[in-house]
mmCIF file of C-alpha atoms and ligand atoms in Angstrom:
data_model
loop_
_atom_site.group_PDB
_atom_site.id
_atom_site.type_symbol
_atom_site.label_atom_id
_atom_site.label_comp_id
_atom_site.label_asym_id
_atom_site.label_seq_id
_atom_site.Cartn_x
_atom_site.Cartn_y
_atom_site.Cartn_z
ATOM 1 C CA MET P 1 0.000 0.000 0.000
ATOM 2 C CA TYR P 2 1.252 3.464 -0.897
ATOM 3 C CA ILE P 3 0.924 5.974 1.939
ATOM 4 C CA PHE P 4 0.934 9.679 1.115
ATOM 5 C CA LYS P 5 1.029 12.482 3.646
ATOM 6 C CA LYS P 6 1.196 15.209 1.030
ATOM 7 C CA VAL P 7 -1.776 15.928 -1.230
ATOM 8 C CA SER P 8 0.503 16.835 -4.168
ATOM 9 C CA ASP P 9 2.315 13.460 -3.966
ATOM 10 C CA LEU P 10 -0.974 11.561 -3.887
ATOM 11 C CA GLN P 11 -2.290 13.538 -6.858
ATOM 12 C CA LYS P 12 0.866 12.819 -8.900
ATOM 13 C CA HIS P 13 0.499 9.102 -8.145
ATOM 14 C CA LEU P 14 -3.213 9.001 -9.047
ATOM 15 C CA ASP P 15 -2.687 11.068 -12.222
ATOM 16 C CA GLY P 16 -0.221 8.413 -13.411
ATOM 17 C CA LEU P 17 -2.729 5.634 -12.735
ATOM 18 C CA ARG P 18 -5.538 7.511 -14.483
ATOM 19 C CA GLU P 19 -3.309 8.117 -17.527
ATOM 20 C CA ALA P 20 -2.825 4.350 -17.626
ATOM 21 C CA GLY P 21 -6.629 4.006 -17.827
ATOM 22 C CA LYS P 22 -7.247 2.881 -14.220
ATOM 23 C CA THR P 23 -10.474 3.645 -12.361
ATOM 24 C CA VAL P 24 -10.459 4.786 -8.734
ATOM 25 C CA ALA P 25 -12.847 4.125 -5.831
ATOM 26 C CA PHE P 26 -12.413 6.153 -2.666
ATOM 27 C CA ALA P 27 -13.466 5.299 0.906
ATOM 28 C CA PRO P 28 -12.823 8.250 3.248
ATOM 29 C CA THR P 29 -12.525 7.487 6.970
ATOM 30 C CA MET P 30 -11.592 9.089 10.271
ATOM 31 C CA GLY P 31 -9.579 6.024 11.289
ATOM 32 C CA ALA P 32 -10.198 3.784 14.326
ATOM 33 C CA LEU P 33 -11.024 1.226 11.684
ATOM 34 C CA HIS P 34 -13.206 -1.838 12.150
ATOM 35 C CA ASN P 35 -14.739 -4.422 9.851
ATOM 36 C CA GLY P 36 -17.380 -1.922 8.714
ATOM 37 C CA HIS P 37 -14.630 0.245 7.189
ATOM 38 C CA LEU P 38 -12.905 -2.789 5.704
ATOM 39 C CA SER P 39 -16.148 -3.712 3.931
ATOM 40 C CA LEU P 40 -15.934 -0.292 2.218
ATOM 41 C CA ILE P 41 -12.394 -1.091 1.053
ATOM 42 C CA ASN P 42 -13.564 -4.500 -0.190
ATOM 43 C CA LYS P 43 -16.344 -2.778 -2.126
ATOM 44 C CA ALA P 44 -13.831 -0.273 -3.572
ATOM 45 C CA ASN P 45 -11.585 -3.152 -4.685
ATOM 46 C CA GLU P 46 -14.596 -4.891 -6.225
ATOM 47 C CA ILE P 47 -15.735 -1.952 -8.363
ATOM 48 C CA ALA P 48 -12.512 -0.168 -9.338
ATOM 49 C CA ASP P 49 -8.933 -0.885 -10.403
ATOM 50 C CA VAL P 50 -7.503 1.187 -7.558
ATOM 51 C CA SER P 51 -8.845 1.561 -4.002
ATOM 52 C CA VAL P 52 -7.967 4.733 -2.125
ATOM 53 C CA SER P 53 -8.722 5.456 1.517
ATOM 54 C CA SER P 54 -8.009 8.415 3.772
ATOM 55 C CA ILE P 55 -7.641 8.761 7.511
ATOM 56 C CA PHE P 56 -8.372 12.270 8.714
ATOM 57 C CA VAL P 57 -10.182 13.168 11.930
ATOM 58 C CA ASN P 58 -11.950 16.212 10.555
ATOM 59 C CA PRO P 59 -12.268 18.865 13.287
ATOM 60 C CA THR P 60 -14.912 20.896 11.441
ATOM 61 C CA GLN P 61 -17.592 18.191 11.753
ATOM 62 C CA PHE P 62 -17.432 17.853 15.554
ATOM 63 C CA ASP P 63 -19.890 20.058 17.421
ATOM 64 C CA GLN P 64 -18.501 18.929 20.807
ATOM 65 C CA LYS P 65 -14.806 19.478 21.493
ATOM 66 C CA GLU P 66 -14.878 16.556 23.962
ATOM 67 C CA ASP P 67 -16.081 14.207 21.211
ATOM 68 C CA LEU P 68 -13.216 15.343 18.953
ATOM 69 C CA ASP P 69 -10.622 14.945 21.739
ATOM 70 C CA LYS P 70 -11.932 11.508 22.712
ATOM 71 C CA TYR P 71 -12.273 10.227 19.155
ATOM 72 C CA PRO P 72 -10.104 7.050 19.107
ATOM 73 C CA ARG P 73 -6.837 7.369 17.167
ATOM 74 C CA THR P 74 -5.217 4.049 16.213
ATOM 75 C CA VAL P 75 -3.236 4.905 13.067
ATOM 76 C CA GLU P 76 -0.618 2.113 13.204
ATOM 77 C CA LYS P 77 -3.293 -0.557 13.650
ATOM 78 C CA ASP P 78 -5.418 1.086 10.944
ATOM 79 C CA ILE P 79 -2.538 0.910 8.454
ATOM 80 C CA GLN P 80 -2.068 -2.815 9.143
ATOM 81 C CA MET P 81 -5.797 -3.423 8.670
ATOM 82 C CA LEU P 82 -5.815 -1.514 5.370
ATOM 83 C CA ILE P 83 -2.812 -3.509 4.135
ATOM 84 C CA GLY P 84 -4.643 -6.709 5.163
ATOM 85 C CA SER P 85 -7.647 -5.580 3.087
ATOM 86 C CA GLU P 86 -5.494 -4.886 0.057
ATOM 87 C CA CYS P 87 -6.148 -1.171 0.029
ATOM 88 C CA ASP P 88 -3.922 0.275 -2.702
ATOM 89 C CA VAL P 89 -3.429 3.860 -1.553
ATOM 90 C CA LEU P 90 -3.829 5.724 1.744
ATOM 91 C CA LEU P 91 -3.924 9.485 2.226
ATOM 92 C CA LEU P 92 -2.819 10.352 5.752
ATOM 93 C CA PRO P 93 -2.792 14.130 5.754
ATOM 94 C CA THR P 94 -2.118 16.754 8.431
ATOM 95 C CA PRO P 95 -4.835 19.402 8.938
ATOM 96 C CA ASP P 96 -2.653 21.878 6.955
ATOM 97 C CA GLU P 97 -2.837 19.632 3.890
ATOM 98 C CA ILE P 98 -6.636 19.516 4.014
ATOM 99 C CA TYR P 99 -7.159 23.120 5.060
ATOM 100 C CA PRO P 100 -4.138 25.024 3.687
ATOM 101 C CA SER P 101 -4.158 28.769 4.260
ATOM 102 C CA ASP P 102 -3.803 29.500 0.532
ATOM 103 C CA VAL P 103 -6.743 27.335 -0.654
ATOM 104 C CA GLU P 104 -10.346 28.371 -0.150
ATOM 105 C CA VAL P 105 -12.153 25.289 1.119
ATOM 106 C CA ARG P 106 -15.899 25.703 0.612
ATOM 107 C CA ASN P 107 -18.251 25.077 3.519
ATOM 108 C CA ASP P 108 -21.296 26.931 2.225
ATOM 109 C CA PHE P 109 -23.265 24.064 0.688
ATOM 110 C CA ASP P 110 -27.015 24.305 1.137
ATOM 111 C CA PHE P 111 -28.283 20.839 1.973
ATOM 112 C CA GLY P 112 -31.756 22.220 2.695
ATOM 113 C CA VAL P 113 -34.043 20.093 4.816
ATOM 114 C CA LEU P 114 -31.586 17.149 4.726
ATOM 115 C CA ASP P 115 -29.500 19.101 7.230
ATOM 116 C CA ASP P 116 -32.441 20.182 9.433
ATOM 117 C CA VAL P 117 -33.656 16.767 10.583
ATOM 118 C CA LEU P 118 -32.324 13.782 12.586
ATOM 119 C CA GLU P 119 -28.537 14.248 13.106
ATOM 120 C CA GLY P 120 -28.719 17.758 11.646
ATOM 121 C CA ALA P 121 -31.222 18.834 14.306
ATOM 122 C CA HIS P 122 -28.968 17.546 17.110
ATOM 123 C CA ARG P 123 -25.439 18.293 15.892
ATOM 124 C CA ASP P 124 -25.060 21.911 14.950
ATOM 125 C CA GLY P 125 -22.788 22.413 11.944
ATOM 126 C CA HIS P 126 -21.989 18.691 11.661
ATOM 127 C CA PHE P 127 -23.037 18.247 8.031
ATOM 128 C CA ALA P 128 -21.535 21.583 6.992
ATOM 129 C CA GLY P 129 -18.233 20.119 8.259
ATOM 130 C CA VAL P 130 -18.817 16.771 6.549
ATOM 131 C CA GLY P 131 -19.697 18.525 3.273
ATOM 132 C CA GLN P 132 -16.614 20.700 3.556
ATOM 133 C CA VAL P 133 -14.145 17.875 4.126
ATOM 134 C CA VAL P 134 -15.706 15.413 1.672
ATOM 135 C CA ASN P 135 -15.797 18.049 -1.066
ATOM 136 C CA ARG P 136 -12.128 18.874 -0.408
ATOM 137 C CA LEU P 137 -11.194 15.156 -0.410
ATOM 138 C CA LEU P 138 -13.116 14.612 -3.656
ATOM 139 C CA GLU P 139 -11.303 17.539 -5.291
ATOM 140 C CA ILE P 140 -8.013 15.959 -4.212
ATOM 141 C CA VAL P 141 -8.724 12.315 -5.113
ATOM 142 C CA GLN P 142 -11.137 12.811 -8.050
ATOM 143 C CA PRO P 143 -12.449 9.251 -7.789
ATOM 144 C CA ASN P 144 -14.893 7.546 -10.131
ATOM 145 C CA TRP P 145 -16.771 6.333 -7.047
ATOM 146 C CA ILE P 146 -17.015 7.331 -3.413
ATOM 147 C CA VAL P 147 -17.919 4.391 -1.173
ATOM 148 C CA MET P 148 -19.848 5.163 2.010
ATOM 149 C CA GLY P 149 -21.520 3.080 4.714
ATOM 150 C CA GLN P 150 -25.282 2.836 5.170
ATOM 151 C CA LYS P 151 -24.667 3.093 8.921
ATOM 152 C CA ASP P 152 -24.465 6.883 8.349
ATOM 153 C CA TYR P 153 -27.608 6.949 6.216
ATOM 154 C CA GLN P 154 -28.155 10.705 6.473
ATOM 155 C CA GLN P 155 -24.519 11.325 5.587
ATOM 156 C CA THR P 156 -24.990 9.332 2.374
ATOM 157 C CA ALA P 157 -28.018 11.534 1.535
ATOM 158 C CA ILE P 158 -25.925 14.664 2.220
ATOM 159 C CA ILE P 159 -23.055 13.439 0.012
ATOM 160 C CA ARG P 160 -25.489 12.507 -2.768
ATOM 161 C CA ARG P 161 -26.752 16.094 -2.619
ATOM 162 C CA LEU P 162 -23.172 17.439 -2.496
ATOM 163 C CA LEU P 163 -22.376 15.541 -5.701
ATOM 164 C CA GLU P 164 -25.447 17.144 -7.335
ATOM 165 C CA LEU P 165 -24.607 20.647 -6.078
ATOM 166 C CA THR P 166 -21.016 20.423 -7.361
ATOM 167 C CA GLU P 167 -22.073 18.676 -10.605
ATOM 168 C CA SER P 168 -19.484 16.070 -9.764
ATOM 169 C CA LYS P 169 -18.667 13.139 -12.041
ATOM 170 C CA THR P 170 -18.114 10.949 -8.973
ATOM 171 C CA LYS P 171 -20.865 8.430 -8.233
ATOM 172 C CA ILE P 172 -21.782 7.319 -4.722
ATOM 173 C CA VAL P 173 -21.920 3.641 -3.760
ATOM 174 C CA VAL P 174 -23.557 2.787 -0.430
ATOM 175 C CA SER P 175 -22.361 -0.337 1.348
ATOM 176 C CA PRO P 176 -24.515 -2.210 3.928
ATOM 177 C CA THR P 177 -24.010 -1.760 7.681
ATOM 178 C CA ILE P 178 -21.745 -4.380 9.239
ATOM 179 C CA ARG P 179 -22.936 -5.644 12.621
ATOM 180 C CA GLU P 180 -21.555 -7.523 15.598
ATOM 181 C CA GLU P 181 -23.091 -10.968 16.156
ATOM 182 C CA ASP P 182 -25.582 -9.507 18.641
ATOM 183 C CA GLY P 183 -26.744 -6.915 16.106
ATOM 184 C CA LEU P 184 -24.870 -3.837 17.343
ATOM 185 C CA ALA P 185 -23.766 -1.771 14.339
ATOM 186 C CA MET P 186 -19.977 -1.558 14.147
ATOM 187 C CA SER P 187 -18.752 1.914 15.065
ATOM 188 C CA SER P 188 -15.449 3.440 16.098
ATOM 189 C CA ARG P 189 -17.271 4.685 19.190
ATOM 190 C CA ASN P 190 -18.183 1.174 20.442
ATOM 191 C CA VAL P 191 -14.768 0.756 22.109
ATOM 192 C CA ARG P 192 -15.710 3.575 24.488
ATOM 193 C CA LEU P 193 -18.686 1.640 25.913
ATOM 194 C CA GLU P 194 -18.327 0.249 29.437
ATOM 195 C CA PRO P 195 -18.927 -3.559 29.637
ATOM 196 C CA ASP P 196 -22.465 -3.167 31.058
ATOM 197 C CA GLU P 197 -23.290 -0.540 28.432
ATOM 198 C CA ARG P 198 -21.974 -2.830 25.703
ATOM 199 C CA LYS P 199 -24.464 -5.475 26.917
ATOM 200 C CA GLU P 200 -27.346 -2.959 26.648
ATOM 201 C CA ALA P 201 -26.336 -1.642 23.221
ATOM 202 C CA PRO P 202 -27.905 -4.400 21.009
ATOM 203 C CA THR P 203 -31.350 -3.183 22.193
ATOM 204 C CA ILE P 204 -30.917 -0.335 19.688
ATOM 205 C CA HIS P 205 -30.842 -2.707 16.720
ATOM 206 C CA ALA P 206 -33.553 -4.918 18.266
ATOM 207 C CA SER P 207 -35.875 -1.894 18.473
ATOM 208 C CA LEU P 208 -35.296 -1.127 14.784
ATOM 209 C CA GLU P 209 -36.023 -4.740 13.882
ATOM 210 C CA ASN P 210 -39.272 -4.599 15.863
ATOM 211 C CA VAL P 211 -40.394 -1.770 13.587
ATOM 212 C CA ARG P 212 -39.590 -4.029 10.636
ATOM 213 C CA ALA P 213 -41.765 -6.736 12.234
ATOM 214 C CA ALA P 214 -44.616 -4.221 12.654
ATOM 215 C CA TYR P 215 -44.281 -2.929 9.080
ATOM 216 C CA GLY P 216 -47.592 -2.733 7.229
ATOM 217 C CA SER P 217 -49.846 -3.510 10.178
ATOM 218 C CA GLY P 218 -51.240 -0.964 12.636
ATOM 219 C CA GLU P 219 -50.159 2.667 12.809
ATOM 220 C CA VAL P 220 -46.642 3.932 12.045
ATOM 221 C CA GLU P 221 -46.881 6.155 15.123
ATOM 222 C CA GLN P 222 -47.621 3.143 17.372
ATOM 223 C CA ALA P 223 -44.639 1.172 15.997
ATOM 224 C CA LYS P 224 -42.446 4.187 16.760
ATOM 225 C CA LYS P 225 -43.849 4.526 20.302
ATOM 226 C CA ASP P 226 -43.279 0.813 20.999
ATOM 227 C CA ALA P 227 -39.679 1.004 19.790
ATOM 228 C CA ILE P 228 -38.993 4.090 21.892
ATOM 229 C CA ALA P 229 -40.500 2.355 24.927
ATOM 230 C CA GLN P 230 -38.253 -0.669 24.304
ATOM 231 C CA ILE P 231 -35.104 1.489 24.314
ATOM 232 C CA GLU P 232 -36.242 3.521 27.310
ATOM 233 C CA ALA P 233 -37.048 0.346 29.260
ATOM 234 C CA SER P 234 -33.325 -0.347 29.462
ATOM 235 C CA GLY P 235 -33.126 2.564 31.888
ATOM 236 C CA SER P 236 -29.614 3.503 30.759
ATOM 237 C CA MET P 237 -30.254 4.887 27.285
ATOM 238 C CA LYS P 238 -31.375 8.384 26.384
ATOM 239 C CA ILE P 239 -32.883 8.852 22.938
ATOM 240 C CA ASP P 240 -31.990 11.910 20.819
ATOM 241 C CA TYR P 241 -34.431 10.856 18.118
ATOM 242 C CA PHE P 242 -36.232 7.797 16.817
ATOM 243 C CA ASP P 243 -37.994 8.232 13.515
ATOM 244 C CA ILE P 244 -39.369 6.457 10.470
ATOM 245 C CA VAL P 245 -38.577 8.565 7.420
ATOM 246 C CA HIS P 246 -38.808 8.813 3.664
ATOM 247 C CA PRO P 247 -35.576 7.485 2.078
ATOM 248 C CA THR P 248 -34.776 10.596 0.009
ATOM 249 C CA THR P 249 -36.441 13.555 1.754
ATOM 250 C CA LEU P 250 -35.763 12.160 5.272
ATOM 251 C CA LYS P 251 -39.141 13.574 6.343
ATOM 252 C CA SER P 252 -41.151 11.605 8.934
ATOM 253 C CA VAL P 253 -43.805 9.393 7.400
ATOM 254 C CA THR P 254 -47.219 8.708 8.860
ATOM 255 C CA LYS P 255 -48.192 5.803 6.574
ATOM 256 C CA TRP P 256 -46.347 2.599 5.740
ATOM 257 C CA ASP P 257 -46.934 3.047 2.009
ATOM 258 C CA GLU P 258 -45.548 6.593 1.677
ATOM 259 C CA ALA P 259 -42.543 5.178 -0.184
ATOM 260 C CA GLU P 260 -41.454 1.773 -1.431
ATOM 261 C CA GLN P 261 -38.791 1.675 1.265
ATOM 262 C CA LEU P 262 -38.624 3.572 4.535
ATOM 263 C CA VAL P 263 -35.689 4.257 6.835
ATOM 264 C CA VAL P 264 -35.988 3.650 10.558
ATOM 265 C CA CYS P 265 -33.287 5.650 12.289
ATOM 266 C CA THR P 266 -32.244 6.494 15.796
ATOM 267 C CA ALA P 267 -29.552 8.165 17.869
ATOM 268 C CA VAL P 268 -29.089 7.131 21.465
ATOM 269 C CA HIS P 269 -26.833 8.197 24.326
ATOM 270 C CA LEU P 270 -25.447 5.275 26.262
ATOM 271 C CA GLY P 271 -23.189 6.438 29.088
ATOM 272 C CA LYS P 272 -20.768 8.916 27.507
ATOM 273 C CA VAL P 273 -21.183 7.483 24.021
ATOM 274 C CA ARG P 274 -23.653 8.539 21.349
ATOM 275 C CA LEU P 275 -24.622 5.752 18.960
ATOM 276 C CA ILE P 276 -26.591 5.940 15.723
ATOM 277 C CA ASP P 277 -28.193 3.171 13.711
ATOM 278 C CA ASN P 278 -30.778 2.663 10.973
ATOM 279 C CA ILE P 279 -32.397 -0.016 8.861
ATOM 280 C CA LEU P 280 -34.258 0.065 5.577
ATOM 281 C CA ILE P 281 -37.726 -1.528 5.630
ATOM 282 C CA PRO P 282 -39.389 -3.693 4.436
HETATM 283 O O1 PAF F 1 -18.056 8.904 8.090
HETATM 284 C C1 PAF F 1 -16.960 9.387 8.418
HETATM 285 O O2 PAF F 1 -16.083 8.705 8.940
HETATM 286 C C2 PAF F 1 -16.711 10.861 8.172
HETATM 287 O O3 PAF F 1 -17.859 11.612 8.357
HETATM 288 C C3 PAF F 1 -16.077 11.152 6.791
HETATM 289 C C4 PAF F 1 -17.027 10.788 5.659
HETATM 290 C C5 PAF F 1 -14.780 10.388 6.643
HETATM 291 C C6 PAF F 1 -15.778 12.649 6.673
HETATM 292 O O4 PAF F 1 -14.884 13.075 7.651
#
């Protein structure tokens, strides 16, 4: 695996590959890698000649300084995992490479209502930061495809919109959420759960699956209430939101047949950790 710390070196390398007719798929990350990330690399290897990843803990997308400070950093281990997954190229930049003083990095994208709901309503400026860094990374890497995880469903909707707003040639590929055996969605934040919290955490996925089981019968609102009650019954989890939404507008639905597929999504505080998850139904 080639590792580049400088944007200009990475660009020179990728230009050479493109001139030789190679296609590129890009999976951006913030490190602290787990099997969910590796599935994105596998997908990139499947669809393109060259897989590129990046590890950059982007400060502009954290609304809480504590969350940024506590974000796990495991670069050496990450590099070994990427090599094991046959990632071809890694960009490992310093903040100055991503946000150099002489380059204007846009952060003024209007994501409209996509940024007002769910995560957007709870994390001020989060998606402005995500849009800013992903746009900058796309300008640097210029991939044919960007590969993102369904685990961050709203983020995939935001990036889809970003690609439209910038009239980008890059296409987005969304890869399914990878779960632990007990259903907990893999996340870099899971390592911060205390052992008793870790035992509680699969309730989040179970509550989503109970909405799937209720799909099509009874009221949407009742299925939502039951799922919320299930999470709250644990006593240790605090819900930021639990909603059943339209897959493209992300607006709450009131009827099961408002779209062919619906997204059930939630964000929950468990101890000091905030976890998100979603499933597509039916
Ligand atoms: O999903 C993430 O890890 C981050 O939001 C991303 C897309 C790498 C941007 O910093």
